[in-house]
Amino acid sequence: ALYVRDPLPRWSEGPMTLLGDACHPMMPFMAQGAGMAIEDAVVLTRAMTLDQDPATAFRRYEAARRERTAKIQIGSRGNEWLREGSNADWVYAYDAWKTPLDVH
């Protein structure tokens, strides 16, 4: 069975955070579930390297990832992301090693 899930309002609480399908489960239509989990791991690792305080690192990680994962989560749900022959660079050109890690 396929279950549609909306983006979560937060991914972290206290000394714990989520990544991948635990916080942004995808419909399979863009084949991006594993890719998003890998990007999450890269960004979370970078954030943890910058901050000794986990709460601050988790805020950085969420701020850097929330918009992108929500866009892909919702885009996959609609299964219309390439029907118009649009450019898919926004999906494939993302660089998790270089995305800004600002705290919001």
Coordinates of N, CA and C in Angstrom, one line a residue:
A1 N 0.8 -1.2 0.0 CA 0.0 0.0 0.0 C 0.9 1.2 0.0
L2 N 0.4 2.3 -0.7 CA 1.1 3.6 -0.7 C 0.3 4.5 0.2
Y3 N 0.9 5.2 1.1 CA 0.3 6.2 2.0 C 0.9 7.5 1.8
V4 N 0.0 8.5 1.5 CA 0.4 9.9 1.3 C 0.7 10.5 2.7
R5 N 1.8 11.2 2.9 CA 2.1 11.9 4.1 C 2.5 13.3 3.8
D6 N 2.0 14.2 4.6 CA 2.4 15.6 4.5 C 3.7 15.9 5.1
P7 N 4.5 16.9 4.7 CA 5.7 17.2 5.4 C 5.5 17.5 6.9
L8 N 6.4 17.0 7.7 CA 6.3 17.1 9.1 C 6.6 18.6 9.6
P9 N 6.0 19.1 10.6 CA 6.3 20.4 11.1 C 7.7 20.5 11.7
R10 N 8.2 19.4 12.3 CA 9.6 19.4 12.8 C 10.1 18.0 12.8
W11 N 11.4 17.9 12.8 CA 12.1 16.6 12.7 C 12.9 16.2 13.9
S12 N 13.1 17.2 14.8 CA 13.9 17.0 16.0 C 13.2 17.3 17.3
E13 N 13.6 16.6 18.3 CA 13.2 16.9 19.7 C 14.2 16.5 20.6
G14 N 14.7 17.4 21.5 CA 15.7 17.0 22.4 C 17.0 16.5 21.7
P15 N 17.5 15.4 22.2 CA 18.7 14.8 21.6 C 18.5 13.9 20.5
M16 N 17.3 14.0 19.8 CA 17.0 13.1 18.7 C 16.5 13.8 17.5
T17 N 16.9 13.3 16.3 CA 16.4 13.9 15.1 C 16.1 12.7 14.1
L18 N 15.4 13.0 13.1 CA 15.0 12.0 12.1 C 15.7 12.4 10.8
L19 N 15.8 11.4 9.9 CA 16.2 11.7 8.5 C 15.5 10.7 7.6
G20 N 15.6 10.9 6.3 CA 15.0 10.0 5.3 C 13.5 9.9 5.4
D21 N 13.0 8.7 5.1 CA 11.6 8.4 5.2 C 11.0 8.6 6.5
A22 N 11.8 8.6 7.6 CA 11.2 8.8 8.9 C 10.6 10.2 9.1
C23 N 11.2 11.2 8.3 CA 10.7 12.5 8.5 C 10.1 13.1 7.2
H24 N 10.3 12.5 6.1 CA 9.7 12.9 4.8 C 9.5 11.7 3.9
P25 N 8.5 10.9 4.2 CA 8.3 9.7 3.4 C 7.8 10.1 2.0
M26 N 8.3 9.5 1.0 CA 8.0 9.9 -0.4 C 7.2 8.8 -1.1
M27 N 6.3 9.3 -2.0 CA 5.7 8.4 -2.9 C 6.8 8.0 -3.9
P28 N 6.7 6.8 -4.6 CA 7.9 6.4 -5.4 C 8.0 7.0 -6.8
F29 N 7.2 7.9 -7.1 CA 7.1 8.4 -8.5 C 8.3 9.2 -9.0
M30 N 9.1 9.7 -8.1 CA 10.3 10.4 -8.5 C 11.6 9.6 -8.2
A31 N 11.4 8.5 -7.6 CA 12.6 7.6 -7.2 C 13.6 8.4 -6.4
Q32 N 13.2 9.2 -5.4 CA 14.1 10.1 -4.7 C 14.2 9.7 -3.2
G33 N 13.5 8.7 -2.7 CA 13.5 8.4 -1.3 C 14.9 8.2 -0.7
A34 N 15.6 7.3 -1.4 CA 17.0 6.9 -0.9 C 17.9 8.1 -1.1
G35 N 17.7 8.8 -2.2 CA 18.6 10.0 -2.5 C 18.4 11.1 -1.4
M36 N 17.1 11.3 -1.0 CA 16.9 12.3 0.0 C 17.5 11.9 1.4
A37 N 17.5 10.6 1.7 CA 18.1 10.1 2.9 C 19.6 10.3 2.9
I38 N 20.2 10.0 1.8 CA 21.7 10.2 1.6 C 22.0 11.7 1.8
E39 N 21.3 12.6 1.1 CA 21.5 14.0 1.2 C 21.3 14.5 2.7
D40 N 20.3 13.9 3.4 CA 20.0 14.3 4.8 C 21.3 13.9 5.6
A41 N 21.8 12.7 5.4 CA 23.0 12.2 6.1 C 24.2 13.1 5.9
V42 N 24.4 13.6 4.7 CA 25.5 14.5 4.4 C 25.3 15.8 5.1
V43 N 24.1 16.4 5.0 CA 23.9 17.7 5.6 C 23.9 17.6 7.2
L44 N 23.3 16.5 7.7 CA 23.3 16.4 9.2 C 24.8 16.2 9.7
T45 N 25.6 15.4 8.9 CA 27.0 15.3 9.3 C 27.7 16.6 9.3
R46 N 27.5 17.4 8.3 CA 28.1 18.7 8.2 C 27.7 19.6 9.3
A47 N 26.4 19.6 9.6 CA 25.9 20.4 10.7 C 26.4 20.0 12.1
M48 N 26.6 18.7 12.3 CA 27.1 18.2 13.6 C 28.6 18.5 13.7
T49 N 29.3 18.6 12.6 CA 30.7 19.0 12.6 C 30.9 20.5 12.9
L50 N 29.9 21.3 12.5 CA 30.0 22.8 12.8 C 29.6 23.1 14.3
D51 N 28.7 22.3 14.9 CA 28.2 22.7 16.2 C 28.3 21.5 17.2
Q52 N 28.9 21.8 18.3 CA 29.0 20.8 19.4 C 27.6 20.6 20.1
D53 N 26.8 21.6 20.0 CA 25.4 21.5 20.6 C 24.5 20.8 19.6
P54 N 24.0 19.7 19.9 CA 23.1 18.9 19.0 C 21.9 19.7 18.6
A55 N 21.3 20.5 19.5 CA 20.1 21.2 19.2 C 20.3 22.3 18.1
T56 N 21.5 22.9 18.2 CA 21.8 23.9 17.1 C 22.1 23.2 15.8
A57 N 22.8 22.1 15.9 CA 23.1 21.3 14.7 C 21.8 20.8 14.0
F58 N 20.9 20.3 14.8 CA 19.6 19.9 14.3 C 18.8 21.0 13.6
R59 N 18.9 22.2 14.2 CA 18.2 23.3 13.6 C 18.8 23.7 12.3
R60 N 20.2 23.7 12.2 CA 20.9 23.9 10.9 C 20.4 22.9 9.9
Y61 N 20.5 21.6 10.3 CA 20.1 20.5 9.4 C 18.7 20.7 8.8
E62 N 17.7 20.9 9.7 CA 16.3 21.1 9.3 C 16.2 22.3 8.4
A63 N 16.8 23.4 8.8 CA 16.6 24.6 8.0 C 17.2 24.4 6.6
A64 N 18.3 23.6 6.5 CA 18.9 23.4 5.1 C 18.1 22.4 4.3
R65 N 17.4 21.5 4.9 CA 16.7 20.4 4.2 C 15.2 20.6 4.0
R66 N 14.5 21.3 4.9 CA 13.1 21.2 4.9 C 12.4 21.6 3.6
E67 N 12.8 22.8 3.0 CA 12.2 23.2 1.8 C 12.4 22.2 0.6
R68 N 13.6 21.7 0.5 CA 13.9 20.8 -0.6 C 13.1 19.5 -0.5
T69 N 13.2 18.9 0.7 CA 12.5 17.6 0.9 C 11.0 17.8 0.7
A70 N 10.4 18.9 1.2 CA 9.0 19.1 1.1 C 8.6 19.2 -0.4
K71 N 9.4 20.0 -1.2 CA 9.1 20.2 -2.6 C 9.1 18.8 -3.3
I72 N 10.1 18.0 -3.0 CA 10.2 16.7 -3.7 C 9.1 15.7 -3.2
Q73 N 8.8 15.8 -1.9 CA 7.7 15.0 -1.3 C 6.4 15.3 -2.0
I74 N 6.1 16.6 -2.1 CA 4.8 17.0 -2.7 C 4.8 16.8 -4.2
G75 N 6.0 17.0 -4.8 CA 6.1 16.8 -6.3 C 5.9 15.3 -6.7
S76 N 6.5 14.5 -5.9 CA 6.3 13.0 -6.1 C 4.9 12.6 -5.9
R77 N 4.3 13.1 -5.0 CA 2.8 12.8 -4.7 C 2.0 13.1 -5.9
G78 N 2.2 14.3 -6.6 CA 1.4 14.7 -7.7 C 1.8 13.9 -9.0
N79 N 3.0 13.4 -9.0 CA 3.5 12.6 -10.2 C 3.4 13.4 -11.5
E80 N 3.6 14.7 -11.4 CA 3.5 15.6 -12.6 C 4.8 16.4 -12.9
W81 N 5.8 16.1 -12.2 CA 7.0 16.9 -12.2 C 7.7 17.0 -13.5
L82 N 7.6 16.0 -14.4 CA 8.2 16.1 -15.8 C 7.2 16.0 -16.9
R83 N 5.9 16.1 -16.6 CA 4.9 15.9 -17.7 C 5.0 17.0 -18.7
E84 N 5.4 18.2 -18.3 CA 5.4 19.3 -19.2 C 6.8 19.4 -19.9
G85 N 7.7 18.5 -19.7 CA 9.0 18.5 -20.3 C 9.9 19.6 -19.7
S86 N 9.6 19.8 -18.4 CA 10.4 20.9 -17.7 C 11.8 20.3 -17.4
N87 N 12.6 21.3 -16.9 CA 14.0 21.0 -16.5 C 14.0 20.3 -15.2
A88 N 14.7 19.2 -15.0 CA 14.8 18.5 -13.8 C 16.1 18.8 -13.0
D89 N 16.8 19.8 -13.4 CA 18.0 20.2 -12.7 C 17.8 20.5 -11.2
W90 N 16.6 21.0 -10.9 CA 16.4 21.3 -9.5 C 16.4 20.1 -8.6
V91 N 16.1 18.9 -9.2 CA 16.2 17.7 -8.5 C 17.6 17.1 -8.4
Y92 N 18.3 17.1 -9.6 CA 19.5 16.4 -9.7 C 20.8 17.2 -9.5
A93 N 20.7 18.5 -9.6 CA 21.8 19.4 -9.5 C 22.1 19.8 -8.0
Y94 N 21.4 19.4 -7.1 CA 21.6 19.7 -5.6 C 22.9 19.1 -5.1
D95 N 23.7 19.9 -4.4 CA 24.9 19.5 -3.8 C 24.8 19.5 -2.3
A96 N 24.6 18.4 -1.6 CA 24.5 18.4 -0.2 C 25.8 18.8 0.5
W97 N 26.9 18.7 -0.2 CA 28.2 19.1 0.4 C 28.4 20.7 0.4
K98 N 27.6 21.4 -0.4 CA 27.8 22.8 -0.5 C 26.5 23.6 -0.1
T99 N 25.4 23.0 0.2 CA 24.2 23.8 0.6 C 24.5 24.6 1.9
P100 N 24.1 25.8 1.9 CA 24.3 26.6 3.1 C 23.7 26.0 4.4
L101 N 24.4 26.2 5.5 CA 23.9 25.7 6.8 C 23.6 26.8 7.8
D102 N 22.8 27.7 7.4 CA 22.4 28.8 8.2 C 21.3 28.4 9.3
V103 N 21.4 28.9 10.5 CA 20.4 28.7 11.5 C 19.3 29.7 11.3
H104 N 18.1 29.2 11.2 CA 16.9 30.1 11.1 C 16.1 30.1 12.4

